[in-house]
């Protein structure tokens, strides 16, 4: 069953520049405090959905051209939501729950921790302070960051698809590729991400196969309220 769902997702999302990686809810809950647990049995099948650099041209621009009058919030969020709801239609006999990276619980906690989900699914390695043996940061707060073995930091985690009626007790957990394997490189990565994230250098911590186009970089570097103009959308779309 898991294989059939995975293939269905690959054929639906791949052409849009989106990737789906399977995991069991139990793998995710096992590494987090109860406050962050997903409220499903441990063997429940889930997928974390990532956008790759090609999503901008393959999904976002066509979506904006087609739906330009209906775009009323962040175009990327709306584009991803549109495509993930279409994916649900591919599985009419299954319940599919969708969570997005920007959704909050009433407690103001995120509905799910995106980087943890990507790590347990083997999609990208979540580098954290604990991955550095000789920590140079003292009392500073240091945030972790996911690195994809193919795209480095040139990708984003967009959402989760959960299949509550599909239990996968025998699913084997993949290990994420540890592509930033030296202590020096990990320190450099966390330094760049925490203190110089605007220049985006952390994204190129490894040799990448593909990165954002100049147009896409300009889009994401623009304050959200002004992005509508870049896509040729009316400003009142906000």
Short mmCIF file of N, CA and C in Angstrom, two decimals, residues 60-197:
data_model
loop_
_atom_site.label_atom_id
_atom_site.label_comp_id
_atom_site.label_asym_id
_atom_site.label_seq_id
_atom_site.Cartn_x
_atom_site.Cartn_y
_atom_site.Cartn_z
N UNK A 60 4.85 27.29 -9.65
CA UNK A 60 4.40 28.62 -9.21
C UNK A 60 3.98 29.52 -10.37
N UNK A 61 4.83 29.64 -11.39
CA UNK A 61 4.49 30.57 -12.49
C UNK A 61 3.22 30.14 -13.23
N UNK A 62 3.09 28.84 -13.58
CA UNK A 62 1.82 28.44 -14.24
C UNK A 62 0.61 28.67 -13.35
N UNK A 63 0.77 28.43 -12.05
CA UNK A 63 -0.35 28.63 -11.11
C UNK A 63 -0.76 30.10 -11.08
N UNK A 64 0.23 30.98 -11.01
CA UNK A 64 -0.06 32.42 -10.96
C UNK A 64 -0.75 32.87 -12.25
N UNK A 65 -0.26 32.37 -13.40
CA UNK A 65 -0.87 32.77 -14.67
C UNK A 65 -2.32 32.32 -14.76
N UNK A 66 -2.61 31.14 -14.22
CA UNK A 66 -3.95 30.58 -14.33
C UNK A 66 -4.90 31.15 -13.27
N UNK A 67 -4.38 31.37 -12.06
CA UNK A 67 -5.25 31.72 -10.94
C UNK A 67 -5.08 33.17 -10.50
N UNK A 68 -4.51 34.01 -11.36
CA UNK A 68 -4.07 35.34 -10.88
C UNK A 68 -5.15 36.13 -10.14
N UNK A 69 -6.42 35.97 -10.53
CA UNK A 69 -7.46 36.75 -9.87
C UNK A 69 -7.87 36.17 -8.52
N UNK A 70 -7.45 34.92 -8.26
CA UNK A 70 -7.88 34.27 -7.03
C UNK A 70 -6.80 34.27 -5.95
N UNK A 71 -5.65 34.89 -6.26
CA UNK A 71 -4.55 34.84 -5.29
C UNK A 71 -4.72 35.96 -4.27
N UNK A 72 -4.94 35.56 -3.00
CA UNK A 72 -5.24 36.56 -1.99
C UNK A 72 -4.26 36.51 -0.82
N UNK A 73 -3.37 35.47 -0.81
CA UNK A 73 -2.35 35.45 0.24
C UNK A 73 -1.04 35.05 -0.43
N UNK A 74 -0.08 34.61 0.35
CA UNK A 74 1.23 34.32 -0.23
C UNK A 74 1.09 33.37 -1.43
N UNK A 75 1.56 33.77 -2.62
CA UNK A 75 1.36 32.94 -3.81
C UNK A 75 1.97 31.54 -3.69
N UNK A 76 3.16 31.43 -3.07
CA UNK A 76 3.78 30.10 -2.94
C UNK A 76 2.92 29.20 -2.04
N UNK A 77 2.50 29.74 -0.89
CA UNK A 77 1.65 28.95 0.02
C UNK A 77 0.37 28.52 -0.68
N UNK A 78 -0.20 29.45 -1.42
CA UNK A 78 -1.47 29.13 -2.08
C UNK A 78 -1.27 28.10 -3.20
N UNK A 79 -0.17 28.22 -3.91
CA UNK A 79 0.15 27.27 -4.99
C UNK A 79 0.34 25.87 -4.42
N UNK A 80 1.12 25.75 -3.33
CA UNK A 80 1.36 24.44 -2.73
C UNK A 80 0.05 23.86 -2.19
N UNK A 81 -0.76 24.70 -1.53
CA UNK A 81 -2.04 24.24 -0.97
C UNK A 81 -2.94 23.71 -2.10
N UNK A 82 -2.95 24.42 -3.21
CA UNK A 82 -3.76 24.02 -4.36
C UNK A 82 -3.34 22.63 -4.85
N UNK A 83 -2.03 22.44 -5.02
CA UNK A 83 -1.56 21.16 -5.57
C UNK A 83 -1.71 20.01 -4.57
N UNK A 84 -1.53 20.29 -3.30
CA UNK A 84 -1.69 19.20 -2.32
C UNK A 84 -3.15 18.82 -2.16
N UNK A 85 -4.07 19.78 -2.33
CA UNK A 85 -5.48 19.39 -2.25
C UNK A 85 -5.88 18.60 -3.50
N UNK A 86 -5.23 18.88 -4.63
CA UNK A 86 -5.49 18.08 -5.84
C UNK A 86 -4.96 16.65 -5.66
N UNK A 87 -3.85 16.52 -4.92
CA UNK A 87 -3.29 15.20 -4.65
C UNK A 87 -4.30 14.35 -3.87
N UNK A 88 -5.00 14.99 -2.94
CA UNK A 88 -6.00 14.26 -2.14
C UNK A 88 -7.03 13.59 -3.04
N UNK A 89 -7.37 14.27 -4.14
CA UNK A 89 -8.37 13.72 -5.07
C UNK A 89 -7.88 12.44 -5.75
N UNK A 90 -6.56 12.25 -5.78
CA UNK A 90 -5.99 11.05 -6.37
C UNK A 90 -6.27 9.80 -5.53
N UNK A 91 -6.62 10.02 -4.25
CA UNK A 91 -6.84 8.90 -3.33
C UNK A 91 -8.26 8.99 -2.75
N UNK A 92 -9.28 8.83 -3.62
CA UNK A 92 -10.66 9.06 -3.18
C UNK A 92 -11.11 8.10 -2.08
N UNK A 93 -10.45 6.91 -2.01
CA UNK A 93 -10.88 5.93 -1.01
C UNK A 93 -10.06 6.04 0.29
N UNK A 94 -9.20 7.06 0.37
CA UNK A 94 -8.36 7.22 1.57
C UNK A 94 -8.66 8.56 2.24
N UNK A 95 -8.57 8.55 3.57
CA UNK A 95 -8.58 9.84 4.27
C UNK A 95 -7.15 10.40 4.17
N UNK A 96 -7.03 11.65 3.76
CA UNK A 96 -5.71 12.28 3.68
C UNK A 96 -5.77 13.60 4.46
N UNK A 97 -4.95 13.71 5.48
CA UNK A 97 -4.88 14.97 6.24
C UNK A 97 -3.65 15.73 5.75
N UNK A 98 -3.82 17.04 5.56
CA UNK A 98 -2.71 17.88 5.09
C UNK A 98 -2.36 18.90 6.16
N UNK A 99 -1.08 19.07 6.42
CA UNK A 99 -0.62 20.15 7.31
C UNK A 99 0.41 20.96 6.54
N UNK A 100 0.36 22.28 6.70
CA UNK A 100 1.31 23.14 5.99
C UNK A 100 2.33 23.72 6.97
N UNK A 101 3.51 24.05 6.43
CA UNK A 101 4.62 24.51 7.28
C UNK A 101 4.29 25.80 8.03
N UNK A 102 3.33 26.59 7.53
CA UNK A 102 3.04 27.89 8.16
C UNK A 102 1.88 27.82 9.15
N UNK A 103 1.26 26.63 9.30
CA UNK A 103 0.08 26.54 10.17
C UNK A 103 0.46 26.46 11.64
N UNK A 104 -0.31 27.15 12.47
CA UNK A 104 -0.08 27.16 13.91
C UNK A 104 -1.24 26.52 14.65
N UNK A 105 -0.94 25.96 15.81
CA UNK A 105 -1.98 25.49 16.73
C UNK A 105 -2.48 26.68 17.53
N UNK A 106 -3.62 26.55 18.23
CA UNK A 106 -4.10 27.66 19.06
C UNK A 106 -3.04 28.12 20.08
N UNK A 107 -2.16 27.19 20.49
CA UNK A 107 -1.12 27.53 21.47
C UNK A 107 0.02 28.34 20.84
N UNK A 108 -0.08 28.63 19.53
CA UNK A 108 0.95 29.33 18.75
C UNK A 108 2.16 28.45 18.46
N UNK A 109 2.07 27.18 18.78
CA UNK A 109 3.14 26.25 18.36
C UNK A 109 2.85 25.87 16.91
N UNK A 110 3.91 25.60 16.14
CA UNK A 110 3.66 25.11 14.78
C UNK A 110 2.97 23.75 14.81
N UNK A 111 2.15 23.49 13.79
CA UNK A 111 1.45 22.20 13.75
C UNK A 111 2.41 21.02 13.66
N UNK A 112 3.54 21.26 13.00
CA UNK A 112 4.58 20.22 12.98
C UNK A 112 5.93 20.90 12.83
N UNK A 113 6.98 20.21 13.24
CA UNK A 113 8.34 20.74 13.13
C UNK A 113 8.93 20.22 11.82
N UNK A 114 8.99 21.12 10.86
CA UNK A 114 9.31 20.74 9.49
C UNK A 114 10.67 20.05 9.37
N UNK A 115 11.68 20.61 10.03
CA UNK A 115 13.03 20.07 9.84
C UNK A 115 13.17 18.68 10.47
N UNK A 116 12.50 18.48 11.59
CA UNK A 116 12.51 17.15 12.22
C UNK A 116 11.86 16.13 11.30
N UNK A 117 10.73 16.51 10.69
CA UNK A 117 10.03 15.61 9.76
C UNK A 117 10.93 15.24 8.58
N UNK A 118 11.63 16.24 8.02
CA UNK A 118 12.51 15.97 6.87
C UNK A 118 13.64 15.02 7.26
N UNK A 119 14.15 15.18 8.48
CA UNK A 119 15.26 14.34 8.95
C UNK A 119 14.81 12.89 9.14
N UNK A 120 13.69 12.69 9.86
CA UNK A 120 13.27 11.30 10.14
C UNK A 120 12.83 10.57 8.87
N UNK A 121 12.40 11.35 7.86
CA UNK A 121 12.00 10.74 6.58
C UNK A 121 13.21 10.45 5.69
N UNK A 122 14.40 10.90 6.13
CA UNK A 122 15.60 10.68 5.32
C UNK A 122 15.72 11.64 4.15
N UNK A 123 14.90 12.71 4.15
CA UNK A 123 14.88 13.64 3.01
C UNK A 123 16.04 14.62 3.04
N UNK A 124 16.38 15.09 4.23
CA UNK A 124 17.45 16.07 4.39
C UNK A 124 17.99 15.92 5.80
N UNK A 125 19.26 16.21 5.99
CA UNK A 125 19.88 16.05 7.30
C UNK A 125 19.72 17.35 8.10
N UNK A 126 19.18 17.20 9.31
CA UNK A 126 18.93 18.36 10.18
C UNK A 126 20.15 18.56 11.08
N UNK A 127 21.00 19.53 10.72
CA UNK A 127 22.21 19.80 11.50
C UNK A 127 21.88 20.74 12.65
N UNK A 128 22.23 20.30 13.86
CA UNK A 128 21.93 21.08 15.05
C UNK A 128 23.19 21.24 15.87
N UNK A 129 23.06 22.07 16.87
CA UNK A 129 24.18 22.35 17.75
C UNK A 129 24.79 21.06 18.32
N UNK A 130 23.93 20.08 18.61
CA UNK A 130 24.42 18.83 19.21
C UNK A 130 25.28 18.01 18.23
N UNK A 131 25.28 18.38 16.95
CA UNK A 131 26.11 17.68 15.97
C UNK A 131 27.55 18.21 15.94
N UNK A 132 27.82 19.23 16.78
CA UNK A 132 29.16 19.81 16.86
C UNK A 132 29.75 19.42 18.22
N UNK A 133 30.91 18.80 18.20
CA UNK A 133 31.50 18.33 19.47
C UNK A 133 32.05 19.47 20.31
N UNK A 134 32.86 20.34 19.68
CA UNK A 134 33.45 21.46 20.42
C UNK A 134 32.70 22.73 20.06
N UNK A 135 31.68 22.99 20.82
CA UNK A 135 30.74 24.06 20.53
C UNK A 135 31.35 25.44 20.86
N UNK A 136 31.50 26.32 19.85
CA UNK A 136 32.16 27.61 20.09
C UNK A 136 31.21 28.74 20.50
N UNK A 137 29.91 28.45 20.75
CA UNK A 137 28.94 29.55 20.83
C UNK A 137 28.54 29.98 22.24
N UNK A 138 29.01 29.27 23.25
CA UNK A 138 28.70 29.70 24.61
C UNK A 138 27.21 29.80 24.87
N UNK A 139 26.76 31.00 25.29
CA UNK A 139 25.35 31.17 25.68
C UNK A 139 24.43 31.57 24.52
N UNK A 140 25.00 31.74 23.31
CA UNK A 140 24.17 32.16 22.18
C UNK A 140 23.16 31.08 21.80
N UNK A 141 22.00 31.52 21.32
CA UNK A 141 21.00 30.57 20.82
C UNK A 141 21.37 30.23 19.38
N UNK A 142 21.47 28.95 19.11
CA UNK A 142 21.87 28.51 17.76
C UNK A 142 20.77 27.63 17.18
N UNK A 143 20.23 28.08 16.05
CA UNK A 143 19.17 27.31 15.39
C UNK A 143 19.79 26.30 14.43
N UNK A 144 19.14 25.16 14.29
CA UNK A 144 19.61 24.14 13.36
C UNK A 144 19.06 24.39 11.96
N UNK A 145 19.62 23.67 10.98
CA UNK A 145 19.18 23.85 9.60
C UNK A 145 19.32 22.54 8.83
N UNK A 146 18.37 22.27 7.95
CA UNK A 146 18.39 21.07 7.11
C UNK A 146 19.19 21.31 5.83
N UNK A 147 19.98 20.32 5.46
CA UNK A 147 20.71 20.36 4.19
C UNK A 147 20.34 19.12 3.38
N UNK A 148 19.96 19.38 2.13
CA UNK A 148 19.53 18.32 1.21
C UNK A 148 20.77 17.81 0.46
N UNK A 149 20.91 16.49 0.28
CA UNK A 149 22.13 15.98 -0.35
C UNK A 149 22.32 16.44 -1.80
N UNK A 150 21.23 16.83 -2.44
CA UNK A 150 21.31 17.24 -3.84
C UNK A 150 21.23 18.77 -4.00
N UNK A 151 20.39 19.40 -3.17
CA UNK A 151 20.13 20.84 -3.34
C UNK A 151 20.77 21.69 -2.24
N UNK A 152 21.51 21.09 -1.32
CA UNK A 152 22.09 21.88 -0.23
C UNK A 152 20.98 22.59 0.54
N UNK A 153 21.07 23.93 0.59
CA UNK A 153 20.02 24.70 1.26
C UNK A 153 19.02 25.31 0.29
N UNK A 154 19.10 24.91 -0.99
CA UNK A 154 18.21 25.49 -2.01
C UNK A 154 16.94 24.65 -2.14
N UNK A 155 16.17 24.58 -1.06
CA UNK A 155 14.90 23.86 -1.09
C UNK A 155 14.09 24.36 0.09
N UNK A 156 12.83 23.94 0.18
CA UNK A 156 12.01 24.32 1.34
C UNK A 156 11.07 23.17 1.68
N UNK A 157 10.75 23.08 2.98
CA UNK A 157 9.82 22.04 3.45
C UNK A 157 8.44 22.69 3.49
N UNK A 158 7.50 22.12 2.77
CA UNK A 158 6.21 22.80 2.56
C UNK A 158 5.04 22.22 3.35
N UNK A 159 5.08 20.92 3.62
CA UNK A 159 3.90 20.37 4.30
C UNK A 159 4.03 18.88 4.58
N UNK A 160 2.98 18.36 5.20
CA UNK A 160 2.87 16.92 5.48
C UNK A 160 1.58 16.40 4.89
N UNK A 161 1.65 15.17 4.39
CA UNK A 161 0.44 14.44 3.99
C UNK A 161 0.36 13.24 4.91
N UNK A 162 -0.76 13.09 5.62
CA UNK A 162 -0.92 11.96 6.55
C UNK A 162 -2.06 11.08 6.08
N UNK A 163 -1.84 9.77 6.15
CA UNK A 163 -2.83 8.79 5.73
C UNK A 163 -3.27 7.98 6.96
N UNK A 164 -4.24 8.50 7.73
CA UNK A 164 -4.60 7.89 9.02
C UNK A 164 -5.08 6.45 8.91
N UNK A 165 -5.62 6.06 7.74
CA UNK A 165 -6.15 4.69 7.63
C UNK A 165 -5.11 3.69 7.14
N UNK A 166 -3.89 4.19 6.85
CA UNK A 166 -2.84 3.27 6.37
C UNK A 166 -1.78 3.11 7.46
N UNK A 167 -1.66 1.89 7.96
CA UNK A 167 -0.64 1.59 8.98
C UNK A 167 0.50 0.82 8.30
N UNK A 168 1.72 1.21 8.59
CA UNK A 168 2.88 0.60 7.92
C UNK A 168 3.91 0.11 8.96
N UNK A 169 3.55 -0.94 9.73
CA UNK A 169 4.45 -1.39 10.80
C UNK A 169 5.82 -1.81 10.30
N UNK A 170 5.93 -2.23 9.02
CA UNK A 170 7.21 -2.77 8.54
C UNK A 170 8.02 -1.77 7.72
N UNK A 171 7.56 -0.52 7.65
CA UNK A 171 8.32 0.48 6.90
C UNK A 171 9.71 0.64 7.54
N UNK A 172 10.75 0.61 6.70
CA UNK A 172 12.11 0.75 7.23
C UNK A 172 12.55 2.20 7.16
N UNK A 173 13.16 2.65 8.24
CA UNK A 173 13.54 4.06 8.30
C UNK A 173 14.83 4.33 7.53
N UNK A 174 14.76 5.24 6.54
CA UNK A 174 15.99 5.59 5.82
C UNK A 174 16.82 6.55 6.67
N UNK A 175 18.13 6.51 6.48
CA UNK A 175 19.01 7.43 7.22
C UNK A 175 19.28 8.63 6.31
N UNK A 176 19.08 9.85 6.79
CA UNK A 176 19.39 11.00 5.92
C UNK A 176 20.88 11.05 5.58
N UNK A 177 21.21 11.55 4.41
CA UNK A 177 22.61 11.60 3.97
C UNK A 177 23.34 12.69 4.77
N UNK A 178 24.37 12.27 5.50
CA UNK A 178 25.17 13.21 6.27
C UNK A 178 26.20 13.84 5.34
N UNK A 179 25.75 14.90 4.64
CA UNK A 179 26.61 15.47 3.58
C UNK A 179 27.55 16.57 4.10
N UNK A 180 27.32 17.03 5.33
CA UNK A 180 28.24 18.03 5.94
C UNK A 180 28.93 17.31 7.09
N UNK A 181 29.92 16.49 6.73
CA UNK A 181 30.35 15.49 7.71
C UNK A 181 31.51 15.92 8.61
N UNK A 182 32.20 17.01 8.28
CA UNK A 182 33.32 17.39 9.16
C UNK A 182 32.87 18.43 10.19
N UNK A 183 33.55 18.41 11.31
CA UNK A 183 33.28 19.37 12.40
C UNK A 183 33.40 20.82 11.90
N UNK A 184 34.47 21.10 11.12
CA UNK A 184 34.70 22.47 10.63
C UNK A 184 33.53 22.94 9.76
N UNK A 185 33.11 22.05 8.86
CA UNK A 185 32.02 22.41 7.94
C UNK A 185 30.70 22.63 8.70
N UNK A 186 30.46 21.80 9.71
CA UNK A 186 29.22 21.97 10.49
C UNK A 186 29.22 23.29 11.23
N UNK A 187 30.36 23.64 11.79
CA UNK A 187 30.46 24.93 12.50
C UNK A 187 30.22 26.07 11.50
N UNK A 188 30.87 25.95 10.34
CA UNK A 188 30.71 26.98 9.29
C UNK A 188 29.23 27.10 8.88
N UNK A 189 28.57 25.96 8.69
CA UNK A 189 27.16 25.95 8.29
C UNK A 189 26.29 26.66 9.33
N UNK A 190 26.44 26.29 10.60
CA UNK A 190 25.59 26.86 11.64
C UNK A 190 25.91 28.34 11.86
N UNK A 191 27.19 28.71 11.72
CA UNK A 191 27.59 30.13 11.80
C UNK A 191 26.89 30.93 10.70
N UNK A 192 27.02 30.43 9.47
CA UNK A 192 26.45 31.17 8.33
C UNK A 192 24.94 31.26 8.44
N UNK A 193 24.30 30.14 8.82
CA UNK A 193 22.84 30.13 8.90
C UNK A 193 22.34 31.06 10.01
N UNK A 194 23.00 31.07 11.15
CA UNK A 194 22.53 31.86 12.29
C UNK A 194 22.90 33.33 12.22
N UNK A 195 24.06 33.63 11.65
CA UNK A 195 24.54 35.03 11.73
C UNK A 195 24.61 35.73 10.38
N UNK A 196 24.56 34.98 9.28
CA UNK A 196 24.67 35.63 7.96
C UNK A 196 23.65 35.03 6.98
N UNK A 197 22.48 34.61 7.52
CA UNK A 197 21.55 33.87 6.64
C UNK A 197 21.10 34.69 5.44
#
